[in-house]
Tab-separated table of C-alpha atoms in Angstrom:
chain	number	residue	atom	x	y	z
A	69	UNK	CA	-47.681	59.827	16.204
A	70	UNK	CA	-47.492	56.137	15.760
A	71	UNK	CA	-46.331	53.582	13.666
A	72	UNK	CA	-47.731	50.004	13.060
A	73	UNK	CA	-45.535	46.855	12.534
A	74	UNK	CA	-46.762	47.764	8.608
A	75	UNK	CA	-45.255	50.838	8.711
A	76	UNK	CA	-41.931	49.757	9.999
A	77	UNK	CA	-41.964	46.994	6.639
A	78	UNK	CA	-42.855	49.599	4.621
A	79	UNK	CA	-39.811	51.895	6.004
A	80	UNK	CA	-37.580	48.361	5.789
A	81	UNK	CA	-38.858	48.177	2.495
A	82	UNK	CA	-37.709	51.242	1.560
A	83	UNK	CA	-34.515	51.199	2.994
A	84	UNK	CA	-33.333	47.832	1.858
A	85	UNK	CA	-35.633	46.303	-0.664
A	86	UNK	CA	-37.342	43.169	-0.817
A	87	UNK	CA	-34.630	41.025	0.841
A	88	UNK	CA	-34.440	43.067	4.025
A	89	UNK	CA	-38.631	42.610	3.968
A	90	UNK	CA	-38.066	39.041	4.425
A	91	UNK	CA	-34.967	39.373	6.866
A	92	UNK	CA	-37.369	41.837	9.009
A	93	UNK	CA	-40.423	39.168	9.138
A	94	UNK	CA	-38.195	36.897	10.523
A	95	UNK	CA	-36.995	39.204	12.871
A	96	UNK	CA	-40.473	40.099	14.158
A	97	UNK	CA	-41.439	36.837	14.643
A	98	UNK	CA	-38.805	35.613	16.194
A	99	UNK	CA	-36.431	38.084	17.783
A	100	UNK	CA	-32.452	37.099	18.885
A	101	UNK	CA	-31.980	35.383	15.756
A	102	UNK	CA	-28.085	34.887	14.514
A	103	UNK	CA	-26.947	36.089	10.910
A	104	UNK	CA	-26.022	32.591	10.324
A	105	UNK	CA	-29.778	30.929	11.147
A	106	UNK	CA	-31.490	34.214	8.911
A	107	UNK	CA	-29.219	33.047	6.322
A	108	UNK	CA	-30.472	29.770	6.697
A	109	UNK	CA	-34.195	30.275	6.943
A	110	UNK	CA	-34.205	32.390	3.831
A	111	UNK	CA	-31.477	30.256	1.627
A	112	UNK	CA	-29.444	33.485	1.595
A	113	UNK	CA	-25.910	34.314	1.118
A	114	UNK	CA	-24.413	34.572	4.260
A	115	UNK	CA	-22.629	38.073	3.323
A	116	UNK	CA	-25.554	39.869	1.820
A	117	UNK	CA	-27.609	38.829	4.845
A	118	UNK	CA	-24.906	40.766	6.916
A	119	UNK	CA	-24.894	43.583	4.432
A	120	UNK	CA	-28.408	44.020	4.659
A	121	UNK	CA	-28.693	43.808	8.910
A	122	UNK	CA	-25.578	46.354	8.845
A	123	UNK	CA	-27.154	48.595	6.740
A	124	UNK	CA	-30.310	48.544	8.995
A	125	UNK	CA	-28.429	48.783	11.998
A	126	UNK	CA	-26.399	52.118	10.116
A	127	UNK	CA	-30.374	53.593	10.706
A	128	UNK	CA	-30.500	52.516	14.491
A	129	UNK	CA	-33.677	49.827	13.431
A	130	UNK	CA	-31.529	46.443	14.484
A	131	UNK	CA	-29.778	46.416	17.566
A	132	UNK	CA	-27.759	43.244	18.278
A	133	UNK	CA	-26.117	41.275	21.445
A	134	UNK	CA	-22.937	39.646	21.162
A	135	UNK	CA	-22.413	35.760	22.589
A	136	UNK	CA	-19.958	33.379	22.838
A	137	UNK	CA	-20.537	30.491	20.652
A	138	UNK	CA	-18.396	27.628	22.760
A	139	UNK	CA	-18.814	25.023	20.242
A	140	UNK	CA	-17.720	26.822	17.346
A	141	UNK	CA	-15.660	29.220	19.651
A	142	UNK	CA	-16.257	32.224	18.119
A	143	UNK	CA	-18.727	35.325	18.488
A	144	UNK	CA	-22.189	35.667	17.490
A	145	UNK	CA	-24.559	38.247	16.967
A	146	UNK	CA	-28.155	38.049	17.740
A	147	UNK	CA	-30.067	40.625	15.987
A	148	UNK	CA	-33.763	41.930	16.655
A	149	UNK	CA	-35.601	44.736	15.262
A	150	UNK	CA	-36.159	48.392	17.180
A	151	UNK	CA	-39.340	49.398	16.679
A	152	UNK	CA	-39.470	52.318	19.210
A	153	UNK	CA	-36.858	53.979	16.917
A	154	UNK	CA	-38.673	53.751	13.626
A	155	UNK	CA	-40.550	57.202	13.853
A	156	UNK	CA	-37.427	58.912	15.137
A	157	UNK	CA	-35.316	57.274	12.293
A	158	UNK	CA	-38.193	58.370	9.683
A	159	UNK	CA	-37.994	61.712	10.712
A	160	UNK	CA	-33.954	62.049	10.858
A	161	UNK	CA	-34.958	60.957	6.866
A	162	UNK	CA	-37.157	63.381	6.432
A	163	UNK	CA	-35.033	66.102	7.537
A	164	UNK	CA	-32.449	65.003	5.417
A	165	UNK	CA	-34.267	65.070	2.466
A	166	UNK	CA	-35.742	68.147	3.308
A	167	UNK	CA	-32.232	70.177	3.631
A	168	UNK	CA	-31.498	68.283	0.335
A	169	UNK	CA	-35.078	69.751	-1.249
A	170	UNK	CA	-34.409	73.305	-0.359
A	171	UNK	CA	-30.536	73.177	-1.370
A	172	UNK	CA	-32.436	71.980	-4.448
A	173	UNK	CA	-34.989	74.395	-5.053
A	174	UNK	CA	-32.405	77.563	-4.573
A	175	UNK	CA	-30.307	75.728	-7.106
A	176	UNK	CA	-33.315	75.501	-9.811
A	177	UNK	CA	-34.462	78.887	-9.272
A	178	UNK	CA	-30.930	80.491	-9.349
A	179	UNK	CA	-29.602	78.528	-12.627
A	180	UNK	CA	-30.433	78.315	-16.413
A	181	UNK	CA	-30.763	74.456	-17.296
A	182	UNK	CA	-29.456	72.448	-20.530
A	183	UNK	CA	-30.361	69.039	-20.904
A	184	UNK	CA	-29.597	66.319	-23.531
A	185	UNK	CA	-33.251	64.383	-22.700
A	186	UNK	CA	-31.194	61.132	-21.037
A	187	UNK	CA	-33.099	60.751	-17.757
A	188	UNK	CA	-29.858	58.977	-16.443
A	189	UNK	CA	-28.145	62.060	-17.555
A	190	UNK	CA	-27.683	65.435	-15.062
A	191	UNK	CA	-29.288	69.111	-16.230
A	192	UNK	CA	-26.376	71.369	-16.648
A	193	UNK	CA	-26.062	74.729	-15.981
A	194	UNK	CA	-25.650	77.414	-18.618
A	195	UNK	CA	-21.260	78.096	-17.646
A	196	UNK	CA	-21.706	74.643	-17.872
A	197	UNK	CA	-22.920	73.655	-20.662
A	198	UNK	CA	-21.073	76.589	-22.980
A	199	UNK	CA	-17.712	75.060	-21.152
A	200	UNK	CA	-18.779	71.429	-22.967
A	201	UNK	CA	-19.907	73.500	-26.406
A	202	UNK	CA	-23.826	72.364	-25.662
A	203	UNK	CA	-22.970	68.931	-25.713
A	204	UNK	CA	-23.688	66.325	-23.053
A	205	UNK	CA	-20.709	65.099	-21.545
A	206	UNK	CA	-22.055	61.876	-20.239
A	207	UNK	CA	-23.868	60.415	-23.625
A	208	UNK	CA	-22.392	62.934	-26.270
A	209	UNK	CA	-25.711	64.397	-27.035
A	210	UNK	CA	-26.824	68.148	-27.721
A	211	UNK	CA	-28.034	70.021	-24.944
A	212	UNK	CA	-31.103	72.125	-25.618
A	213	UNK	CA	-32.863	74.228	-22.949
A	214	UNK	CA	-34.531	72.739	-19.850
A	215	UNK	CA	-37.269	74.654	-18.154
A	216	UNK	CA	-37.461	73.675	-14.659
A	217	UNK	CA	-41.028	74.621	-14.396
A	218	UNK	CA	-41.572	70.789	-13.739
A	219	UNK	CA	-38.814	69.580	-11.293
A	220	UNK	CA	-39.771	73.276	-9.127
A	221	UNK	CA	-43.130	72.599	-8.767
A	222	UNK	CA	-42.212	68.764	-7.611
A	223	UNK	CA	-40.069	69.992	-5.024
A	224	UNK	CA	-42.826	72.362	-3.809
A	225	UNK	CA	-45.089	69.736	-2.972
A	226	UNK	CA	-42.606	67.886	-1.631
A	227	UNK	CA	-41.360	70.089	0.593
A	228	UNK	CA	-44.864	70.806	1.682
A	229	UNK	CA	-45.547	67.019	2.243
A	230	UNK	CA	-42.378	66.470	4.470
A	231	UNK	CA	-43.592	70.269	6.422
A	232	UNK	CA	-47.022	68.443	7.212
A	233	UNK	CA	-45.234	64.971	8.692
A	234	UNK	CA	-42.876	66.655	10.886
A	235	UNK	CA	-44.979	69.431	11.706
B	62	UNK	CA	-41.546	52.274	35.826
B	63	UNK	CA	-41.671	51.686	32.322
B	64	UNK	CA	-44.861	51.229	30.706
B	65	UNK	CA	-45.427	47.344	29.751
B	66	UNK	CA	-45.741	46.609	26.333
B	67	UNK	CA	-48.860	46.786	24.139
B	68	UNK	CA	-50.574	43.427	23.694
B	69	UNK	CA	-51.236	42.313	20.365
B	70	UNK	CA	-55.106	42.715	21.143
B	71	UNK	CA	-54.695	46.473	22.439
B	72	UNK	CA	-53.004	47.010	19.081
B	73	UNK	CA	-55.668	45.841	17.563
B	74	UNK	CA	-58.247	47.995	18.939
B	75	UNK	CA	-55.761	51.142	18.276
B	76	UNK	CA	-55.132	50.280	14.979
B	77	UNK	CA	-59.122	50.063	14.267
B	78	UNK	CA	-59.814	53.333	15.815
B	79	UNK	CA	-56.979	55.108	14.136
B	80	UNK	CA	-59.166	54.212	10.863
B	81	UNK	CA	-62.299	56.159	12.399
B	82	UNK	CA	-59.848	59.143	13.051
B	83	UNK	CA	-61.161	61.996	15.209
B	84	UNK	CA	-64.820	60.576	14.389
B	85	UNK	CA	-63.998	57.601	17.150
B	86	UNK	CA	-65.868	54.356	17.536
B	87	UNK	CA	-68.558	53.490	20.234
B	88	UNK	CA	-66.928	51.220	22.542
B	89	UNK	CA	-69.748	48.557	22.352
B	90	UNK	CA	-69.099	49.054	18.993
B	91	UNK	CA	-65.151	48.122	18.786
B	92	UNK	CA	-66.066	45.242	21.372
B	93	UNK	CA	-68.316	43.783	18.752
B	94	UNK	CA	-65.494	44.136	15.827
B	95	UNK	CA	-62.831	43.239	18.018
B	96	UNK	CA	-64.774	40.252	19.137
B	97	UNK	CA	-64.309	40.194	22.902
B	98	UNK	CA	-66.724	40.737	25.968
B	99	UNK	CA	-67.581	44.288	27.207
B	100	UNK	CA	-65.322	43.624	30.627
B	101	UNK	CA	-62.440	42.805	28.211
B	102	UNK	CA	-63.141	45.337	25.825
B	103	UNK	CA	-63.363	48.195	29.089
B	104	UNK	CA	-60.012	46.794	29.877
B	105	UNK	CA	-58.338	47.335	27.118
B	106	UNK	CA	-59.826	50.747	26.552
B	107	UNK	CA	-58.931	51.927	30.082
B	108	UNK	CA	-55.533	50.735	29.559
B	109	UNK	CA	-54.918	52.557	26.122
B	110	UNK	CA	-56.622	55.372	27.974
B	111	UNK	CA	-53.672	55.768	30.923
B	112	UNK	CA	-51.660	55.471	28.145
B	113	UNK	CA	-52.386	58.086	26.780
B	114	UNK	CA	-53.427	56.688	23.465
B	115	UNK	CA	-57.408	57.706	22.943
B	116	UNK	CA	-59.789	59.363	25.064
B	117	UNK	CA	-63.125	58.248	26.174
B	118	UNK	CA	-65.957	60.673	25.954
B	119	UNK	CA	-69.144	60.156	27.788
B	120	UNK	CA	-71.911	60.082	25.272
B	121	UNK	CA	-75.995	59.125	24.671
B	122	UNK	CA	-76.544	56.594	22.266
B	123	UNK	CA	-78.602	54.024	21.516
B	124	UNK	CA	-81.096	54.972	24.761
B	125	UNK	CA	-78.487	54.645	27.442
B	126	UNK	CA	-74.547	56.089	28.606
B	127	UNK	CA	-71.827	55.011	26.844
B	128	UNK	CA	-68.422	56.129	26.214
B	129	UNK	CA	-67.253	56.923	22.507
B	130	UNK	CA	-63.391	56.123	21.977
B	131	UNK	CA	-61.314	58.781	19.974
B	132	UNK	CA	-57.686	57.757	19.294
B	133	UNK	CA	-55.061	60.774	20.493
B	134	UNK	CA	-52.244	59.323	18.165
B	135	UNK	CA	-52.285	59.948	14.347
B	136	UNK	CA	-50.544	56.946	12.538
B	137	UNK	CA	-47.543	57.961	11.091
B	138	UNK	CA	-46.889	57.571	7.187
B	139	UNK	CA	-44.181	56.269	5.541
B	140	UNK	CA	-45.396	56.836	1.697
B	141	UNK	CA	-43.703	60.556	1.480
B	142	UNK	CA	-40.064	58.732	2.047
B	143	UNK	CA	-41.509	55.958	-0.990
B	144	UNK	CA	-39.467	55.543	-3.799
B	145	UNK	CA	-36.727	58.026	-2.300
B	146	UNK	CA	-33.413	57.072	-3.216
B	147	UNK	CA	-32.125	58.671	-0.482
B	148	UNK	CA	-32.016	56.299	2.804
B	149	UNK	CA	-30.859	53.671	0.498
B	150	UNK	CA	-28.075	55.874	-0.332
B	151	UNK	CA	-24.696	54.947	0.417
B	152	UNK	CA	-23.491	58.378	0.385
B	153	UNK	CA	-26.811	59.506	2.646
B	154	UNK	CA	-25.012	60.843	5.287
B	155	UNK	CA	-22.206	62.247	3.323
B	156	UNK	CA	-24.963	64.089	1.471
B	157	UNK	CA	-25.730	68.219	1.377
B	158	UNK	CA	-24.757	71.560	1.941
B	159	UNK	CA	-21.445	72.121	2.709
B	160	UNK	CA	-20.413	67.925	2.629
B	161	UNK	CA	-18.686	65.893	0.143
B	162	UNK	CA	-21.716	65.179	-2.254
B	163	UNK	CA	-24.715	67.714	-3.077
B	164	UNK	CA	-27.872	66.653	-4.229
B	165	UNK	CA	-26.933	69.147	-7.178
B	166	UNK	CA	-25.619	66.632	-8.999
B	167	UNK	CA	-27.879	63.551	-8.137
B	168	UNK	CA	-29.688	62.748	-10.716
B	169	UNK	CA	-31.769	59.656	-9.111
B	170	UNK	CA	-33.117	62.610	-6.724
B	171	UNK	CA	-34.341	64.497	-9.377
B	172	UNK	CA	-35.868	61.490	-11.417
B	173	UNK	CA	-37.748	60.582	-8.311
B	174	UNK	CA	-39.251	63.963	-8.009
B	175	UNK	CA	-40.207	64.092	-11.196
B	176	UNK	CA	-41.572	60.312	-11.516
B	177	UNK	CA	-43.716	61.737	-8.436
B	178	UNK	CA	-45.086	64.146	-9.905
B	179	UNK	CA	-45.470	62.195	-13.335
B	180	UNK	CA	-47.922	60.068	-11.209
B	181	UNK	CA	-49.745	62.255	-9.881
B	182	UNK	CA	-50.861	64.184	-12.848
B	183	UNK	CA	-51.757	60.663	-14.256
B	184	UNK	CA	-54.334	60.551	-11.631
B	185	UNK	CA	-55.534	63.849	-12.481
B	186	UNK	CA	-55.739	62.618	-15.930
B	187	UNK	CA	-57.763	59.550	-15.424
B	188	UNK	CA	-60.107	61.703	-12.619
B	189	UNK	CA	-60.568	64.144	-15.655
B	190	UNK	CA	-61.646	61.277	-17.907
B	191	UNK	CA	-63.738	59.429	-15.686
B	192	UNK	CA	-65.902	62.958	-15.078
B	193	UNK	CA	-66.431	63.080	-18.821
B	194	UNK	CA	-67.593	59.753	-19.195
């Protein structure tokens, strides 16, 4: 398997939106840059800039070094992307979301659903549901039945998908 | 010794055979896409060849030897993890059987899957349509 510098954006993307695209361009072109001169380049706030290389580096895709900054005496940390760690940190994902996907699947099939229709709203399981007298407790509404015919046959595929990428 | 890095030119030429899949591309054939001489073109395709990204097979075509170049690497997708809201997740690793949070109760998880699959019988749709027109 391989991934292309596409592929990595397209993880980046995924990971930390549109922002951390832009951080990661910058990165790739030129490596070793400081939180402070990213900020800069892209007009950025200084603190979401750092929120957004922390949260890559979380995944093990930025590594940084730490220098000494003499004239402002203080640290800083030059940042560049990992690309020979994007397939392992896709996978680690994938895994994830796979445990997550069958934890899923044996809670569908086990469980009656109720549902009030909200999509921001959670299905709720029959002891559930009769505990809140059919009504949502989130937007109030009545809870009718929910067949999971749907979300089941999602997580199928799914699960097939993510058995095919990490073979 | 560690393996030097792949030149931007080298990743070129992979990333143009990985399109032709197992099919491969004649090599005279990449040269002339890729826009470089046959000694450069050999050069690169040796060097992708020790490392162990394609193969060259021997093959007659066009009235002479040549060698046919089939990549060994599959390029790796990224569009099953699209639209997950999982690795954006801030309790991600906090996340599953026997932890703090279950995906039980995540509903963003479950609209995902379901906007997925939304989609994709959209596409069945419009295939459907199209035939009958």
């Amino acid at each position: 398997m391989i991934i292309d510098e596409e592929g990595v954006i397209e993880l980046i993307k995924i990971i930390g939106g549109e922002e951390a695209v832009k951080i990661a361009h910058k990165l790739l072109k030129r490596p070793g840059l400081t939180d402070d001169e990213i900020a800069t380049m892209l007009e950025m706030d200084i603190k979401h800039v750092r929120k957004i290389l922390h949260k890559l580096h979380d995944l093990s895709l930025l590594t940084y070094e730490m220098a000494f900054d003499k004239k402002n005496n203080r640290r800083v940390f030059k940042w560049r992307l990992q690309q020979e760690q994007v397939i392992g940190v896709i996978k680690a994902q994938l895994k994830k979301i796979y445990n997550r996907l069958q934890l899923l699947r044996e809670y569908f099939n086990r469980n009656q659903f109720y549902w009030c229709g909200n999509t921001s709203c959670k299905k709720y399981t029959f002891d559930f549901a009769l505990d809140y007298f059919f009504k949502c407790p989130s937007c109030g509404q009545k809870l009718n039945y929910y067949d999971p015919a749907p979300i089941l046959s999602a997580i199928d595929k799914k699960i097939m998908d993510i058995e095919k990428m990490l073979g | 010794m560690q393996p030097s890095k792949i030149s931007k030119l080298e990743e070129k030429a992979l990333k143009l055979l990985l399109k032709y899949g197992d099919k491969g591309l004649l090599q005279s054939e990449l040269w002339h896409k890729l826009g470089v001489t046959s000694r450069d073109g050999s050069r690169i395709a040796i060097k992708l060849e020790k490392r162990g990204l394609i193969k060259r097979v021997k093959e007659f075509a066009n009235d002479r030897w040549t060698r046919r170049l089939v990549p060994l690497v599959k390029p790796f997708d990224v569009s099953v993890l699209k639209g997950s809201p999982c690795p954006s997740c801030i309790y991600n690793n906090n996340c599953g059987a026997d932890q703090t949070y279950s995906p039980t109760n995540c509903v963003l998880i479950e609209n995902w899957l379901l906007s997925e699959s939304l989609d994709q019988s959209k596409i069945v749709q419009i295939n459907v349509k199209d035939q009958r027109s």
